[in-house]
């Protein structure tokens, strides 16, 4: 039986017309929704294969598939991570989250 004892905040970027800062960079608006999840262990093979392409997986989370809308970032345990990989199974989706090489997340 799967229990959802943890919370993860899914962070999506709103597409459309952007405002720009003084340097000409777009100011991206984001949406956030917090959902319940289950923390799973990261597969050892994920560490090795991800490392070869510059990714650093930190966690694997399971949540209800209908709650996920292809967000590319999440906040988990007060740290912002990239969604590195997704895997759907039996109405759930597993998110492998971590950092891309060169990223300094909050």
Coordinates of C-alpha atoms in Angstrom, one line a residue:
X1 CA 0.0 0.0 0.0
X2 CA 1.3 3.4 -1.0
X3 CA 1.2 6.2 1.6
X4 CA 1.6 9.8 0.8
X5 CA 3.3 11.3 3.8
X6 CA 5.4 14.0 2.2
X7 CA 4.6 17.3 0.4
X8 CA 6.1 18.5 -2.8
X9 CA 5.4 21.8 -4.6
X10 CA 5.1 21.5 -8.3
X11 CA 6.3 24.7 -10.1
X12 CA 5.1 25.5 -13.6
X13 CA 6.1 28.4 -15.8
X14 CA 3.2 30.4 -17.3
X15 CA 3.6 30.8 -21.0
X16 CA 2.5 33.8 -22.9
X17 CA 3.5 37.5 -23.1
X18 CA 6.4 38.2 -20.9
X19 CA 7.6 41.4 -19.2
X20 CA 11.3 42.1 -19.5
X21 CA 13.8 43.4 -16.9
X22 CA 16.2 46.2 -17.5
X23 CA 18.7 43.8 -19.1
X24 CA 16.1 42.5 -21.6
X25 CA 15.6 39.2 -19.9
X26 CA 12.1 37.8 -19.7
X27 CA 10.5 37.9 -16.3
X28 CA 8.9 34.5 -16.0
X29 CA 5.7 34.0 -14.1
X30 CA 5.2 30.7 -12.3
X31 CA 2.4 28.7 -10.8
X32 CA 2.8 26.6 -7.7
X33 CA 0.6 23.8 -6.4
X34 CA 1.5 21.6 -3.3
X35 CA 0.5 17.9 -3.4
X36 CA 1.1 14.9 -1.3
X37 CA 3.8 12.4 -2.4
X38 CA 5.7 9.3 -1.4
X39 CA 9.5 9.4 -1.3
X40 CA 11.1 6.4 -3.1
X41 CA 14.8 5.4 -3.3
X42 CA 16.7 6.6 -6.3
X43 CA 18.0 3.6 -8.3
X44 CA 21.7 3.2 -8.3
X45 CA 21.6 2.9 -12.1
X46 CA 20.0 6.3 -12.3
X47 CA 23.1 7.9 -10.6
X48 CA 25.5 6.3 -13.1
X49 CA 23.5 6.9 -16.3
X50 CA 22.5 10.4 -15.2
X51 CA 26.0 11.4 -14.3
X52 CA 27.2 10.7 -17.9
X53 CA 24.9 13.4 -19.2
X54 CA 25.5 16.0 -16.4
X55 CA 22.5 15.2 -14.2
X56 CA 22.5 14.7 -10.4
X57 CA 19.4 12.8 -9.2
X58 CA 18.5 13.5 -5.6
X59 CA 15.1 11.9 -5.0
X60 CA 12.4 9.8 -6.7
X61 CA 8.9 10.8 -5.7
X62 CA 5.6 9.1 -6.4
X63 CA 2.3 11.1 -6.7
X64 CA -1.1 10.8 -8.4
X65 CA -0.7 11.2 -12.2
X66 CA -3.7 13.5 -12.4
X67 CA -2.0 16.0 -10.1
X68 CA 1.1 16.4 -12.4
X69 CA 0.9 18.8 -15.4
X70 CA 4.4 18.5 -16.8
X71 CA 5.9 21.0 -14.4
X72 CA 9.7 21.2 -14.9
X73 CA 10.6 22.2 -11.4
X74 CA 9.6 21.2 -7.9
X75 CA 10.3 22.3 -4.3
X76 CA 11.0 19.4 -1.9
X77 CA 12.4 19.7 1.6
X78 CA 12.8 23.5 1.0
X79 CA 15.1 23.0 -2.0
X80 CA 14.1 23.6 -5.7
X81 CA 15.0 20.8 -8.1
X82 CA 14.6 20.1 -11.8
X83 CA 12.4 17.2 -12.9
X84 CA 14.9 15.0 -14.6
X85 CA 12.7 12.0 -15.6
X86 CA 9.1 10.8 -15.3
X87 CA 7.7 7.3 -15.3
X88 CA 3.9 6.5 -15.3
X89 CA 2.6 3.4 -13.6
X90 CA -0.9 2.4 -12.4
X91 CA -2.4 5.9 -12.1
X92 CA 0.8 7.2 -10.4
X93 CA 3.7 9.1 -11.8
X94 CA 7.2 8.8 -10.5
X95 CA 9.4 12.0 -10.7
X96 CA 13.2 11.7 -10.5
X97 CA 14.3 15.1 -9.3
X98 CA 17.7 16.6 -8.9
X99 CA 20.1 19.1 -10.4
X100 CA 21.4 19.7 -13.8
X101 CA 25.2 20.2 -14.0
X102 CA 26.0 23.8 -13.3
X103 CA 22.7 24.6 -11.5
X104 CA 22.8 26.2 -8.1
X105 CA 19.3 25.7 -6.8
X106 CA 17.9 27.4 -3.7

